[in-house]
Amino acid sequence: PEGESASAPRTVSLGVRVSPTSTEIVLAGRRRFDFRRVTRGMAENAGLAILLASELGVTDDAIQRALDGWQPAKWRGEFRHDGQRLLY
């Protein structure tokens, strides 16, 4: 039926390589983005954000510039004590 292909789900390959000092994301085997070292899960989330930004018309150069200055939120992944509670 007409219009069905426009709403059909797409599959995009997402490759993640984490080294001791950096993270590389490869989308569809050809689009590469490099940024600071993060966990694999954070890199996969970044890959999804990159795909969404692309769908919204953001260029790969603009995405890479944003990744160059990105850093995780303060205290991310830390344990904190709040009275008797241990928070993550």
JSON list of N, CA, C and O in Angstrom, two decimals, residues 29-63:
[
{"chain": "A", "resi": 29, "resn": "GLY", "atom": "N", "xyz": [28.63, 1.33, 8.44]},
{"chain": "A", "resi": 29, "resn": "GLY", "atom": "CA", "xyz": [29.90, 0.91, 7.89]},
{"chain": "A", "resi": 29, "resn": "GLY", "atom": "C", "xyz": [30.74, 2.01, 7.26]},
{"chain": "A", "resi": 29, "resn": "GLY", "atom": "O", "xyz": [31.81, 1.75, 6.74]},
{"chain": "A", "resi": 30, "resn": "ARG", "atom": "N", "xyz": [30.27, 3.27, 7.29]},
{"chain": "A", "resi": 30, "resn": "ARG", "atom": "CA", "xyz": [31.03, 4.31, 6.58]},
{"chain": "A", "resi": 30, "resn": "ARG", "atom": "C", "xyz": [31.09, 5.65, 7.31]},
{"chain": "A", "resi": 30, "resn": "ARG", "atom": "O", "xyz": [31.99, 6.43, 7.10]},
{"chain": "A", "resi": 31, "resn": "ARG", "atom": "N", "xyz": [30.14, 5.95, 8.16]},
{"chain": "A", "resi": 31, "resn": "ARG", "atom": "CA", "xyz": [30.14, 7.23, 8.88]},
{"chain": "A", "resi": 31, "resn": "ARG", "atom": "C", "xyz": [30.83, 7.04, 10.22]},
{"chain": "A", "resi": 31, "resn": "ARG", "atom": "O", "xyz": [30.37, 6.27, 11.05]},
{"chain": "A", "resi": 32, "resn": "ARG", "atom": "N", "xyz": [31.96, 7.73, 10.43]},
{"chain": "A", "resi": 32, "resn": "ARG", "atom": "CA", "xyz": [32.78, 7.55, 11.63]},
{"chain": "A", "resi": 32, "resn": "ARG", "atom": "C", "xyz": [32.74, 8.79, 12.51]},
{"chain": "A", "resi": 32, "resn": "ARG", "atom": "O", "xyz": [32.85, 9.90, 12.02]},
{"chain": "A", "resi": 33, "resn": "PHE", "atom": "N", "xyz": [32.65, 8.53, 13.82]},
{"chain": "A", "resi": 33, "resn": "PHE", "atom": "CA", "xyz": [32.67, 9.60, 14.81]},
{"chain": "A", "resi": 33, "resn": "PHE", "atom": "C", "xyz": [33.59, 9.16, 15.95]},
{"chain": "A", "resi": 33, "resn": "PHE", "atom": "O", "xyz": [33.51, 8.03, 16.40]},
{"chain": "A", "resi": 34, "resn": "ASP", "atom": "N", "xyz": [34.45, 10.07, 16.38]},
{"chain": "A", "resi": 34, "resn": "ASP", "atom": "CA", "xyz": [35.39, 9.79, 17.47]},
{"chain": "A", "resi": 34, "resn": "ASP", "atom": "C", "xyz": [35.16, 10.78, 18.60]},
{"chain": "A", "resi": 34, "resn": "ASP", "atom": "O", "xyz": [34.93, 11.97, 18.35]},
{"chain": "A", "resi": 35, "resn": "PHE", "atom": "N", "xyz": [35.26, 10.28, 19.84]},
{"chain": "A", "resi": 35, "resn": "PHE", "atom": "CA", "xyz": [35.14, 11.16, 20.99]},
{"chain": "A", "resi": 35, "resn": "PHE", "atom": "C", "xyz": [35.78, 10.50, 22.21]},
{"chain": "A", "resi": 35, "resn": "PHE", "atom": "O", "xyz": [36.33, 9.41, 22.11]},
{"chain": "A", "resi": 36, "resn": "ARG", "atom": "N", "xyz": [35.71, 11.19, 23.34]},
{"chain": "A", "resi": 36, "resn": "ARG", "atom": "CA", "xyz": [36.36, 10.72, 24.56]},
{"chain": "A", "resi": 36, "resn": "ARG", "atom": "C", "xyz": [35.92, 9.31, 24.92]},
{"chain": "A", "resi": 36, "resn": "ARG", "atom": "O", "xyz": [34.86, 8.84, 24.49]},
{"chain": "A", "resi": 37, "resn": "ARG", "atom": "N", "xyz": [36.71, 8.63, 25.73]},
{"chain": "A", "resi": 37, "resn": "ARG", "atom": "CA", "xyz": [36.39, 7.27, 26.14]},
{"chain": "A", "resi": 37, "resn": "ARG", "atom": "C", "xyz": [35.16, 7.26, 27.04]},
{"chain": "A", "resi": 37, "resn": "ARG", "atom": "O", "xyz": [35.05, 8.03, 27.99]},
{"chain": "A", "resi": 38, "resn": "VAL", "atom": "N", "xyz": [34.19, 6.42, 26.68]},
{"chain": "A", "resi": 38, "resn": "VAL", "atom": "CA", "xyz": [32.99, 6.20, 27.49]},
{"chain": "A", "resi": 38, "resn": "VAL", "atom": "C", "xyz": [32.71, 4.71, 27.50]},
{"chain": "A", "resi": 38, "resn": "VAL", "atom": "O", "xyz": [33.33, 3.94, 26.78]},
{"chain": "A", "resi": 39, "resn": "THR", "atom": "N", "xyz": [31.74, 4.30, 28.30]},
{"chain": "A", "resi": 39, "resn": "THR", "atom": "CA", "xyz": [31.35, 2.89, 28.32]},
{"chain": "A", "resi": 39, "resn": "THR", "atom": "C", "xyz": [30.67, 2.52, 27.00]},
{"chain": "A", "resi": 39, "resn": "THR", "atom": "O", "xyz": [30.20, 3.38, 26.26]},
{"chain": "A", "resi": 40, "resn": "ARG", "atom": "N", "xyz": [30.60, 1.24, 26.75]},
{"chain": "A", "resi": 40, "resn": "ARG", "atom": "CA", "xyz": [29.94, 0.77, 25.53]},
{"chain": "A", "resi": 40, "resn": "ARG", "atom": "C", "xyz": [28.48, 1.21, 25.51]},
{"chain": "A", "resi": 40, "resn": "ARG", "atom": "O", "xyz": [27.96, 1.63, 24.49]},
{"chain": "A", "resi": 41, "resn": "GLY", "atom": "N", "xyz": [27.80, 1.12, 26.64]},
{"chain": "A", "resi": 41, "resn": "GLY", "atom": "CA", "xyz": [26.40, 1.54, 26.71]},
{"chain": "A", "resi": 41, "resn": "GLY", "atom": "C", "xyz": [26.22, 3.01, 26.38]},
{"chain": "A", "resi": 41, "resn": "GLY", "atom": "O", "xyz": [25.30, 3.39, 25.66]},
{"chain": "A", "resi": 42, "resn": "MET", "atom": "N", "xyz": [27.11, 3.86, 26.91]},
{"chain": "A", "resi": 42, "resn": "MET", "atom": "CA", "xyz": [27.04, 5.28, 26.61]},
{"chain": "A", "resi": 42, "resn": "MET", "atom": "C", "xyz": [27.33, 5.52, 25.13]},
{"chain": "A", "resi": 42, "resn": "MET", "atom": "O", "xyz": [26.71, 6.39, 24.50]},
{"chain": "A", "resi": 43, "resn": "ALA", "atom": "N", "xyz": [28.24, 4.75, 24.57]},
{"chain": "A", "resi": 43, "resn": "ALA", "atom": "CA", "xyz": [28.56, 4.89, 23.14]},
{"chain": "A", "resi": 43, "resn": "ALA", "atom": "C", "xyz": [27.37, 4.48, 22.28]},
{"chain": "A", "resi": 43, "resn": "ALA", "atom": "O", "xyz": [27.07, 5.14, 21.27]},
{"chain": "A", "resi": 44, "resn": "GLU", "atom": "N", "xyz": [26.68, 3.43, 22.67]},
{"chain": "A", "resi": 44, "resn": "GLU", "atom": "CA", "xyz": [25.50, 3.01, 21.91]},
{"chain": "A", "resi": 44, "resn": "GLU", "atom": "C", "xyz": [24.41, 4.08, 21.99]},
{"chain": "A", "resi": 44, "resn": "GLU", "atom": "O", "xyz": [23.74, 4.37, 21.00]},
{"chain": "A", "resi": 45, "resn": "ASN", "atom": "N", "xyz": [24.24, 4.68, 23.17]},
{"chain": "A", "resi": 45, "resn": "ASN", "atom": "CA", "xyz": [23.27, 5.78, 23.30]},
{"chain": "A", "resi": 45, "resn": "ASN", "atom": "C", "xyz": [23.68, 6.96, 22.43]},
{"chain": "A", "resi": 45, "resn": "ASN", "atom": "O", "xyz": [22.84, 7.61, 21.80]},
{"chain": "A", "resi": 46, "resn": "ALA", "atom": "N", "xyz": [24.98, 7.25, 22.39]},
{"chain": "A", "resi": 46, "resn": "ALA", "atom": "CA", "xyz": [25.48, 8.33, 21.53]},
{"chain": "A", "resi": 46, "resn": "ALA", "atom": "C", "xyz": [25.18, 8.01, 20.07]},
{"chain": "A", "resi": 46, "resn": "ALA", "atom": "O", "xyz": [24.80, 8.90, 19.30]},
{"chain": "A", "resi": 47, "resn": "GLY", "atom": "N", "xyz": [25.33, 6.76, 19.68]},
{"chain": "A", "resi": 47, "resn": "GLY", "atom": "CA", "xyz": [25.02, 6.36, 18.31]},
{"chain": "A", "resi": 47, "resn": "GLY", "atom": "C", "xyz": [23.56, 6.63, 17.97]},
{"chain": "A", "resi": 47, "resn": "GLY", "atom": "O", "xyz": [23.25, 7.13, 16.87]},
{"chain": "A", "resi": 48, "resn": "LEU", "atom": "N", "xyz": [22.66, 6.34, 18.89]},
{"chain": "A", "resi": 48, "resn": "LEU", "atom": "CA", "xyz": [21.24, 6.62, 18.67]},
{"chain": "A", "resi": 48, "resn": "LEU", "atom": "C", "xyz": [20.99, 8.13, 18.55]},
{"chain": "A", "resi": 48, "resn": "LEU", "atom": "O", "xyz": [20.23, 8.58, 17.70]},
{"chain": "A", "resi": 49, "resn": "ALA", "atom": "N", "xyz": [21.67, 8.91, 19.40]},
{"chain": "A", "resi": 49, "resn": "ALA", "atom": "CA", "xyz": [21.54, 10.37, 19.33]},
{"chain": "A", "resi": 49, "resn": "ALA", "atom": "C", "xyz": [22.07, 10.90, 18.00]},
{"chain": "A", "resi": 49, "resn": "ALA", "atom": "O", "xyz": [21.50, 11.83, 17.42]},
{"chain": "A", "resi": 50, "resn": "ILE", "atom": "N", "xyz": [23.16, 10.32, 17.53]},
{"chain": "A", "resi": 50, "resn": "ILE", "atom": "CA", "xyz": [23.73, 10.73, 16.24]},
{"chain": "A", "resi": 50, "resn": "ILE", "atom": "C", "xyz": [22.74, 10.44, 15.11]},
{"chain": "A", "resi": 50, "resn": "ILE", "atom": "O", "xyz": [22.53, 11.27, 14.23]},
{"chain": "A", "resi": 51, "resn": "LEU", "atom": "N", "xyz": [22.13, 9.27, 15.15]},
{"chain": "A", "resi": 51, "resn": "LEU", "atom": "CA", "xyz": [21.13, 8.94, 14.12]},
{"chain": "A", "resi": 51, "resn": "LEU", "atom": "C", "xyz": [19.96, 9.92, 14.15]},
{"chain": "A", "resi": 51, "resn": "LEU", "atom": "O", "xyz": [19.51, 10.39, 13.10]},
{"chain": "A", "resi": 52, "resn": "LEU", "atom": "N", "xyz": [19.49, 10.25, 15.33]},
{"chain": "A", "resi": 52, "resn": "LEU", "atom": "CA", "xyz": [18.37, 11.19, 15.44]},
{"chain": "A", "resi": 52, "resn": "LEU", "atom": "C", "xyz": [18.78, 12.57, 14.94]},
{"chain": "A", "resi": 52, "resn": "LEU", "atom": "O", "xyz": [18.04, 13.21, 14.18]},
{"chain": "A", "resi": 53, "resn": "ALA", "atom": "N", "xyz": [19.97, 13.04, 15.34]},
{"chain": "A", "resi": 53, "resn": "ALA", "atom": "CA", "xyz": [20.45, 14.34, 14.87]},
{"chain": "A", "resi": 53, "resn": "ALA", "atom": "C", "xyz": [20.52, 14.36, 13.34]},
{"chain": "A", "resi": 53, "resn": "ALA", "atom": "O", "xyz": [20.14, 15.34, 12.70]},
{"chain": "A", "resi": 54, "resn": "SER", "atom": "N", "xyz": [20.99, 13.26, 12.77]},
{"chain": "A", "resi": 54, "resn": "SER", "atom": "CA", "xyz": [21.07, 13.16, 11.30]},
{"chain": "A", "resi": 54, "resn": "SER", "atom": "C", "xyz": [19.69, 13.26, 10.67]},
{"chain": "A", "resi": 54, "resn": "SER", "atom": "O", "xyz": [19.51, 13.95, 9.66]},
{"chain": "A", "resi": 55, "resn": "GLU", "atom": "N", "xyz": [18.73, 12.57, 11.26]},
{"chain": "A", "resi": 55, "resn": "GLU", "atom": "CA", "xyz": [17.36, 12.62, 10.73]},
{"chain": "A", "resi": 55, "resn": "GLU", "atom": "C", "xyz": [16.80, 14.03, 10.80]},
{"chain": "A", "resi": 55, "resn": "GLU", "atom": "O", "xyz": [15.96, 14.40, 9.99]},
{"chain": "A", "resi": 56, "resn": "LEU", "atom": "N", "xyz": [17.27, 14.82, 11.77]},
{"chain": "A", "resi": 56, "resn": "LEU", "atom": "CA", "xyz": [16.79, 16.20, 11.93]},
{"chain": "A", "resi": 56, "resn": "LEU", "atom": "C", "xyz": [17.58, 17.19, 11.08]},
{"chain": "A", "resi": 56, "resn": "LEU", "atom": "O", "xyz": [17.35, 18.39, 11.16]},
{"chain": "A", "resi": 57, "resn": "GLY", "atom": "N", "xyz": [18.55, 16.67, 10.28]},
{"chain": "A", "resi": 57, "resn": "GLY", "atom": "CA", "xyz": [19.26, 17.52, 9.34]},
{"chain": "A", "resi": 57, "resn": "GLY", "atom": "C", "xyz": [20.60, 18.04, 9.82]},
{"chain": "A", "resi": 57, "resn": "GLY", "atom": "O", "xyz": [21.21, 18.87, 9.14]},
{"chain": "A", "resi": 58, "resn": "VAL", "atom": "N", "xyz": [21.09, 17.59, 10.96]},
{"chain": "A", "resi": 58, "resn": "VAL", "atom": "CA", "xyz": [22.40, 18.03, 11.45]},
{"chain": "A", "resi": 58, "resn": "VAL", "atom": "C", "xyz": [23.48, 17.32, 10.64]},
{"chain": "A", "resi": 58, "resn": "VAL", "atom": "O", "xyz": [23.42, 16.11, 10.44]},
{"chain": "A", "resi": 59, "resn": "THR", "atom": "N", "xyz": [24.48, 18.06, 10.19]},
{"chain": "A", "resi": 59, "resn": "THR", "atom": "CA", "xyz": [25.55, 17.47, 9.37]},
{"chain": "A", "resi": 59, "resn": "THR", "atom": "C", "xyz": [26.51, 16.65, 10.23]},
{"chain": "A", "resi": 59, "resn": "THR", "atom": "O", "xyz": [26.63, 16.87, 11.44]},
{"chain": "A", "resi": 60, "resn": "ASP", "atom": "N", "xyz": [27.22, 15.73, 9.58]},
{"chain": "A", "resi": 60, "resn": "ASP", "atom": "CA", "xyz": [28.22, 14.93, 10.30]},
{"chain": "A", "resi": 60, "resn": "ASP", "atom": "C", "xyz": [29.31, 15.82, 10.91]},
{"chain": "A", "resi": 60, "resn": "ASP", "atom": "O", "xyz": [29.77, 15.55, 12.02]},
{"chain": "A", "resi": 61, "resn": "ASP", "atom": "N", "xyz": [29.71, 16.87, 10.20]},
{"chain": "A", "resi": 61, "resn": "ASP", "atom": "CA", "xyz": [30.74, 17.78, 10.75]},
{"chain": "A", "resi": 61, "resn": "ASP", "atom": "C", "xyz": [30.25, 18.46, 12.02]},
{"chain": "A", "resi": 61, "resn": "ASP", "atom": "O", "xyz": [30.99, 18.58, 12.99]},
{"chain": "A", "resi": 62, "resn": "ALA", "atom": "N", "xyz": [29.00, 18.90, 12.03]},
{"chain": "A", "resi": 62, "resn": "ALA", "atom": "CA", "xyz": [28.44, 19.55, 13.22]},
{"chain": "A", "resi": 62, "resn": "ALA", "atom": "C", "xyz": [28.31, 18.55, 14.37]},
{"chain": "A", "resi": 62, "resn": "ALA", "atom": "O", "xyz": [28.58, 18.89, 15.53]},
{"chain": "A", "resi": 63, "resn": "ILE", "atom": "N", "xyz": [27.94, 17.32, 14.06]},
{"chain": "A", "resi": 63, "resn": "ILE", "atom": "CA", "xyz": [27.86, 16.29, 15.10]},
{"chain": "A", "resi": 63, "resn": "ILE", "atom": "C", "xyz": [29.23, 16.02, 15.69]},
{"chain": "A", "resi": 63, "resn": "ILE", "atom": "O", "xyz": [29.40, 15.96, 16.91]}
]
